mmCIF file of C-alpha atoms in Angstrom:
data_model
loop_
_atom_site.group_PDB
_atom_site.id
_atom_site.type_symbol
_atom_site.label_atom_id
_atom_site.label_comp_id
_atom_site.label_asym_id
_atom_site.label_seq_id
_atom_site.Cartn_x
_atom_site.Cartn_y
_atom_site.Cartn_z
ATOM 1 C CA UNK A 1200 0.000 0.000 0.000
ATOM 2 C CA UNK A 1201 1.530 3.389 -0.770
ATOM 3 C CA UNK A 1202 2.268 5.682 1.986
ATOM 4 C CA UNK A 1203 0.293 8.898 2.392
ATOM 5 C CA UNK A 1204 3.139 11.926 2.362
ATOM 6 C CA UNK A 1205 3.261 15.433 2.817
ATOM 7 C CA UNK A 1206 6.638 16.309 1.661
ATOM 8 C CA UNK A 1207 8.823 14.543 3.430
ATOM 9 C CA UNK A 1208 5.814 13.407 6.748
ATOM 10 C CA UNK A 1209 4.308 10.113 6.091
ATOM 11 C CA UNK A 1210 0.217 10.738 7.443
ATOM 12 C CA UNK A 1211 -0.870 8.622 10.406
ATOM 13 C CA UNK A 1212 -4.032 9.935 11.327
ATOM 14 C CA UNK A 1213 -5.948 13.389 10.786
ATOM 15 C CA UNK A 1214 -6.159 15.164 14.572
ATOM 16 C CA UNK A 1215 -8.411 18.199 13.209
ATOM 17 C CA UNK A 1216 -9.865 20.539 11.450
ATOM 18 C CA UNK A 1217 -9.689 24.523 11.870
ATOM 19 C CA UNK A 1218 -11.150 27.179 9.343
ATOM 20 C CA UNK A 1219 -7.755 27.630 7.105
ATOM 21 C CA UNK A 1220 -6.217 23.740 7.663
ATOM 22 C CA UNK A 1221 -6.285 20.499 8.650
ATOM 23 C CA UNK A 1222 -4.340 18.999 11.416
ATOM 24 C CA UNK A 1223 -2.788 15.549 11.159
ATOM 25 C CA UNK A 1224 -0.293 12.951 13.097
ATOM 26 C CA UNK A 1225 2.902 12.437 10.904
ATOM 27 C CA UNK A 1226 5.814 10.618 11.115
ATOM 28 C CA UNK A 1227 9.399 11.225 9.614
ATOM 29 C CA UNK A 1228 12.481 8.891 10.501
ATOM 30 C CA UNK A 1229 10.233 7.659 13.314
ATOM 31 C CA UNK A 1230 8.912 10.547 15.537
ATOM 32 C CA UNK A 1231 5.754 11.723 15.234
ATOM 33 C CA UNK A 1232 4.884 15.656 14.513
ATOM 34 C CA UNK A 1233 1.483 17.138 14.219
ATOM 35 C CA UNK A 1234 1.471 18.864 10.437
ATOM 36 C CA UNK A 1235 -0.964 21.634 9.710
ATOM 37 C CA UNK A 1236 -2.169 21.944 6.166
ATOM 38 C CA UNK A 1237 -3.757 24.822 4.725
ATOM 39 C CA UNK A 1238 -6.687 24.411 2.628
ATOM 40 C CA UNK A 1239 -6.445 26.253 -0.502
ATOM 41 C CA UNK A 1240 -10.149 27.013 -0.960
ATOM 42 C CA UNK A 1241 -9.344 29.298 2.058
ATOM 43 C CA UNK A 1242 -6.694 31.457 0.594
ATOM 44 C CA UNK A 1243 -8.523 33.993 -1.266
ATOM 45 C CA UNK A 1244 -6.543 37.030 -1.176
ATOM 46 C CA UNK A 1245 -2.580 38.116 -0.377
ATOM 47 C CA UNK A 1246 -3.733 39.060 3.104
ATOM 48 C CA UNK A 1247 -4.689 35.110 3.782
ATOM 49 C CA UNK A 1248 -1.448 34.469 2.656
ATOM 50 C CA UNK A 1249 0.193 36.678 4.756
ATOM 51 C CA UNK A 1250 -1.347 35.571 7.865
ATOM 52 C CA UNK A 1251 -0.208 31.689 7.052
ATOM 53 C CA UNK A 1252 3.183 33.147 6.184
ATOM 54 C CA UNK A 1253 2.839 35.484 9.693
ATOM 55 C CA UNK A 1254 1.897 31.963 11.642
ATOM 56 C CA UNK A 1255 4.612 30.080 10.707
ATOM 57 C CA UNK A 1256 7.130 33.554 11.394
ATOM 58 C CA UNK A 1257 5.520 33.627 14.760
ATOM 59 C CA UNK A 1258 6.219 30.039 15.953
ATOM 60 C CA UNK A 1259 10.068 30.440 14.414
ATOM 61 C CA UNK A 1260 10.124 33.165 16.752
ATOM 62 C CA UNK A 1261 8.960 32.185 19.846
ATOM 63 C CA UNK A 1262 11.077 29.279 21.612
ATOM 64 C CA UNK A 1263 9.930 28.524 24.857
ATOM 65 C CA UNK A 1264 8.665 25.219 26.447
ATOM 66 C CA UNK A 1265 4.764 26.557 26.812
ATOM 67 C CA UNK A 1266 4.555 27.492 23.597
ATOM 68 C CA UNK A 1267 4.444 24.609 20.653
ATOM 69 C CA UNK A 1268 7.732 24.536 18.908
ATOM 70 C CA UNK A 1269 8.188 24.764 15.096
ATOM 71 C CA UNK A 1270 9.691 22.243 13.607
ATOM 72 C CA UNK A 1271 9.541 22.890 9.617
ATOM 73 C CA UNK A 1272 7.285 24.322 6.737
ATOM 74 C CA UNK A 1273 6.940 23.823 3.034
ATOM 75 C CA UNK A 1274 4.837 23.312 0.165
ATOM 76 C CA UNK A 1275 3.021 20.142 -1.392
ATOM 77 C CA UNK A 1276 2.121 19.289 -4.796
ATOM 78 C CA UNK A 1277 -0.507 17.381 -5.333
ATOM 79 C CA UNK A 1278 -1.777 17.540 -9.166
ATOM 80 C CA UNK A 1279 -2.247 21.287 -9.790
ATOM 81 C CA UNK A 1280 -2.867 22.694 -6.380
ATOM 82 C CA UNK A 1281 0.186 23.796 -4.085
ATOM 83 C CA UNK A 1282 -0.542 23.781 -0.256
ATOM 84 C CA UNK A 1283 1.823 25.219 2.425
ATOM 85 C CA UNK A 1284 2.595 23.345 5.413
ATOM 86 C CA UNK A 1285 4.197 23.646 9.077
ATOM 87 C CA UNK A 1286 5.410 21.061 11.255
ATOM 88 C CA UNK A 1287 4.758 20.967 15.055
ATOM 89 C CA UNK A 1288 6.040 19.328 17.730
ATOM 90 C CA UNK A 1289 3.490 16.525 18.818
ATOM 91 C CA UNK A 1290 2.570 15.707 22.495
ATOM 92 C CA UNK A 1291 -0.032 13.570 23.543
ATOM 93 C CA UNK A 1292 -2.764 15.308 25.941
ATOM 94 C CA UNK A 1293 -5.886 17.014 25.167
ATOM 95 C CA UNK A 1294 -7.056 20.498 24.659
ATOM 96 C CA UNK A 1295 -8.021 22.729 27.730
ATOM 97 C CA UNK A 1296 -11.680 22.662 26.966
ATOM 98 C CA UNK A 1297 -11.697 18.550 27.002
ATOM 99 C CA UNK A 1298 -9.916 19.053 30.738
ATOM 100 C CA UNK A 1299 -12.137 21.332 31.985
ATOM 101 C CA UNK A 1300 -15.263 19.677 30.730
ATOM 102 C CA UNK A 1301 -14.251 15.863 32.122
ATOM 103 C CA UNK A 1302 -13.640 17.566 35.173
ATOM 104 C CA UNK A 1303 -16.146 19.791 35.126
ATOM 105 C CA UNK A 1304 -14.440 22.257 37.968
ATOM 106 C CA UNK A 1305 -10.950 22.338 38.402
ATOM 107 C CA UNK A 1306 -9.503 22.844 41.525
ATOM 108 C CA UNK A 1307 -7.233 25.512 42.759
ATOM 109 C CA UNK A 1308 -3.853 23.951 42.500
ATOM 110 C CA UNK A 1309 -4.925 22.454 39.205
ATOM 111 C CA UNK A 1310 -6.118 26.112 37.831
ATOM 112 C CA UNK A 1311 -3.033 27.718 39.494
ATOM 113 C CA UNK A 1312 -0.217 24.840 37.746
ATOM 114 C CA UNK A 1313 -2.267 25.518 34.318
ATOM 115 C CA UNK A 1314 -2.813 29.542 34.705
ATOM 116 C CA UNK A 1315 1.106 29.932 35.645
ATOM 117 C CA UNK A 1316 2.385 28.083 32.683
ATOM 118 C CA UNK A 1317 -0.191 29.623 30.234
ATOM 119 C CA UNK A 1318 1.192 33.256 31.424
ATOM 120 C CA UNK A 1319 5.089 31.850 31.222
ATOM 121 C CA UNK A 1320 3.865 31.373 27.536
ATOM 122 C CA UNK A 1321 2.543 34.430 27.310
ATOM 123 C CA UNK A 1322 5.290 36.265 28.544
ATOM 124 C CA UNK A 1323 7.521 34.570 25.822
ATOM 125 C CA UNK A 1324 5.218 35.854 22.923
ATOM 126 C CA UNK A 1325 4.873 39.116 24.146
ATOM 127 C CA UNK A 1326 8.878 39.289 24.720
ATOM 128 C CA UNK A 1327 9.446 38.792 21.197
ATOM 129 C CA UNK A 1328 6.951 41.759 20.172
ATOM 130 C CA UNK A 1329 4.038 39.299 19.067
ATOM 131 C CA UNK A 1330 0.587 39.012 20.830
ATOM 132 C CA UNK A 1331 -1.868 36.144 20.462
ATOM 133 C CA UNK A 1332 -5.233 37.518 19.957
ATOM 134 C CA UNK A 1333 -7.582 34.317 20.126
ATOM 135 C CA UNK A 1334 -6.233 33.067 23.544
ATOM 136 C CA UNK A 1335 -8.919 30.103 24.666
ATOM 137 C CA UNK A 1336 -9.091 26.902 26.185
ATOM 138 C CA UNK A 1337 -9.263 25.099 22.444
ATOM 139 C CA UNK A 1338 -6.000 26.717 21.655
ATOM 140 C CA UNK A 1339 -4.298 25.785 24.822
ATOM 141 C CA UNK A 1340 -2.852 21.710 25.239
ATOM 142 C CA UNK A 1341 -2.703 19.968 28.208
ATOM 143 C CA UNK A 1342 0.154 17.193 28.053
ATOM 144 C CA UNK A 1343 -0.211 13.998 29.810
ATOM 145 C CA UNK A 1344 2.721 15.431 32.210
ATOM 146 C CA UNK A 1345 0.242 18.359 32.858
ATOM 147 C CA UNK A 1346 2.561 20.363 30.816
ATOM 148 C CA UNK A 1347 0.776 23.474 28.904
ATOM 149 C CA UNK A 1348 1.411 23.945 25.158
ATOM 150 C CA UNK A 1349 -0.208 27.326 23.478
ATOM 151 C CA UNK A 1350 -1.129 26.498 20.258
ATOM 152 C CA UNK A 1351 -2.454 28.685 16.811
ATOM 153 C CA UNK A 1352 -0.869 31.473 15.976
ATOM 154 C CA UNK A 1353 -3.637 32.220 12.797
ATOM 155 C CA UNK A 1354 -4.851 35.325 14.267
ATOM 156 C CA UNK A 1355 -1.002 36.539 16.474
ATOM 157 C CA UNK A 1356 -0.268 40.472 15.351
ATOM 158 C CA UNK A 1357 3.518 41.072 15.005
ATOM 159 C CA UNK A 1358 3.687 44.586 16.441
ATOM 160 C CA UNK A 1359 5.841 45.929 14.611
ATOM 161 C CA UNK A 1360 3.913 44.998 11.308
ATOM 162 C CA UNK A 1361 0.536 46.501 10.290
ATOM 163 C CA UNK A 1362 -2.166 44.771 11.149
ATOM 164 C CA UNK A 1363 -4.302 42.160 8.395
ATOM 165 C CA UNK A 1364 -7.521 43.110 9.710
ATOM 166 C CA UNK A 1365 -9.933 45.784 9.004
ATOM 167 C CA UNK A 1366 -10.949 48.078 12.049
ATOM 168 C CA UNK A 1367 -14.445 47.091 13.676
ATOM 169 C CA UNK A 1368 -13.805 43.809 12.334
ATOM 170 C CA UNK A 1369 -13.778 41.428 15.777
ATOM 171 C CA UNK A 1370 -11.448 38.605 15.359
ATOM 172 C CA UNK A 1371 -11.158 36.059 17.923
ATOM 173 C CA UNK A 1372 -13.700 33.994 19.835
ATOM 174 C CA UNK A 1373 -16.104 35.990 21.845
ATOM 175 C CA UNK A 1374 -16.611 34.468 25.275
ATOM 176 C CA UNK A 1375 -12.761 34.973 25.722
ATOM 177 C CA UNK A 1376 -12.479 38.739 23.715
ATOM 178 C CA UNK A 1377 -12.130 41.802 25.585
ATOM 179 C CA UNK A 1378 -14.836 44.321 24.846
ATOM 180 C CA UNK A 1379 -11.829 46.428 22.703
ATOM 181 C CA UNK A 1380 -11.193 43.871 20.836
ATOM 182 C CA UNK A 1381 -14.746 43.603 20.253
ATOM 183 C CA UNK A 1382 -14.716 47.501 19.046
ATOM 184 C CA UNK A 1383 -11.765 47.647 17.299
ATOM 185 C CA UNK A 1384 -9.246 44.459 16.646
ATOM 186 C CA UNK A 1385 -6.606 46.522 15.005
ATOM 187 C CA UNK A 1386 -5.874 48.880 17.731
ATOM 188 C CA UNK A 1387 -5.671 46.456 20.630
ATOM 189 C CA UNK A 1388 -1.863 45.242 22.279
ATOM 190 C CA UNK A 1389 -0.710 42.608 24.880
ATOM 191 C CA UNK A 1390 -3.473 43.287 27.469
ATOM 192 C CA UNK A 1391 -6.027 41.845 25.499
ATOM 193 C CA UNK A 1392 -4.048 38.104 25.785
ATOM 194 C CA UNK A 1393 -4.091 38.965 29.416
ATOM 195 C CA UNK A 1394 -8.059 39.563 29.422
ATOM 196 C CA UNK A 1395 -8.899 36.843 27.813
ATOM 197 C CA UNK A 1396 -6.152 34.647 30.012
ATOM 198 C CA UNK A 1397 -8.571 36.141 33.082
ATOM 199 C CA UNK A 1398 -11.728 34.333 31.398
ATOM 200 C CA UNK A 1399 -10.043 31.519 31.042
ATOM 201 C CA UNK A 1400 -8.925 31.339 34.631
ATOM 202 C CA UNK A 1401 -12.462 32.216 35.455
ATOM 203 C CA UNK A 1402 -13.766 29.091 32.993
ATOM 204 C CA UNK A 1403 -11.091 26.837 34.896
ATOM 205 C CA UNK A 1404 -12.271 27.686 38.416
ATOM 206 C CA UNK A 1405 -15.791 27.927 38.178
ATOM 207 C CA UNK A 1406 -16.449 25.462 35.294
#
């Protein structure tokens, strides 16, 4: 049977599906990597390609053990179409929301040992002039350790770079937007991450 590859990844298993990719287990010289692929129906304009392009700049930036490490990024051929690609490090876990909802409520040393590690990641994107902008529980990994892993950078602002987005155009995820990011998502900085890190604390603790 011939292998299923994405450049040089041989597919395992698909692990999920976001507006602008697909996420899937892949294996090269025997590790395993999670490999994001980005659907080409969804890259309509320069500006979508600058934000996959800003993505994959982001993680190549930001090396720090809370936030998932790049790995590599390329393009694949298959027939006519050309998709770009970027490689991840894989850990098993789960995402935040799957934590909080098996456990409904976590307690306060489990909200304090996630909360302290998602603001260590934090600090490390913010120290190297990005911010996040869709900070929630989906896009934040638990290990099986209980080791935190920030994940997609699709909507991070390098802030020193003008912004893709038009003003009064919200992007993020509402429960976990502050109300100026609501208003206005081009003029917004840093302390939005933080906001939306306090609903997420607030999620954790109360359930």
């Amino acid at each position: 049977m011939e292998k299923n590859m994405i450049g040089n990844y041989e597919v395992i298993t698909p692990l999920g599906q976001g507006t602008f990719g697909a996420t899937f287990l892949v294996n090269k010289d025997g590790k395993k990597y999670a490999l994001k692929l980005f659907k080409n129906e969804m890259i309509r304009s320069k500006n979508d390609i600058k934000r996959i392009e800003r993505e994959i700049e982001a993680l190549k930036k930001v090396d720090h053990p809370n936030v998932v490490k790049y790995i590599d990024d390329g393009f694949h051929i298959r027939g006519f179409d050309k998709f770009r690609y970027l490689v991840m490090e894989y850990t098993e876990g789960e995402p935040l929301s799957n934590f909080i909802e098996r456990n409904k409520r976590l307690t306060i040393a489990q909200a304090q040992r996630i909360g302290l590690q998602i603001l260590e990641g934090l600090k490390a994107i913010h120290d190297n002039g990005l911010f996040h902008r869709d900070l929630k529980p989906d896009n934040i990994f638990i290990t099986r350790l209980g080791d935190v892993r920030i994940l997609d950078f699709g909507l991070v602002k390098l802030l020193d770079a003008s912004t893709l987005t038009a003003t009064g155009v919200p992007m993020g995820t509402y429960a976990y937007m502050a109300p100026e990011q609501l208003l206005d998502s081009k003029n917004i900085d840093y302390r939005s991450d933080l906001y939306s890190f306090g609903a997420i604390l607030f999620h954790m603790v109360t359930g």
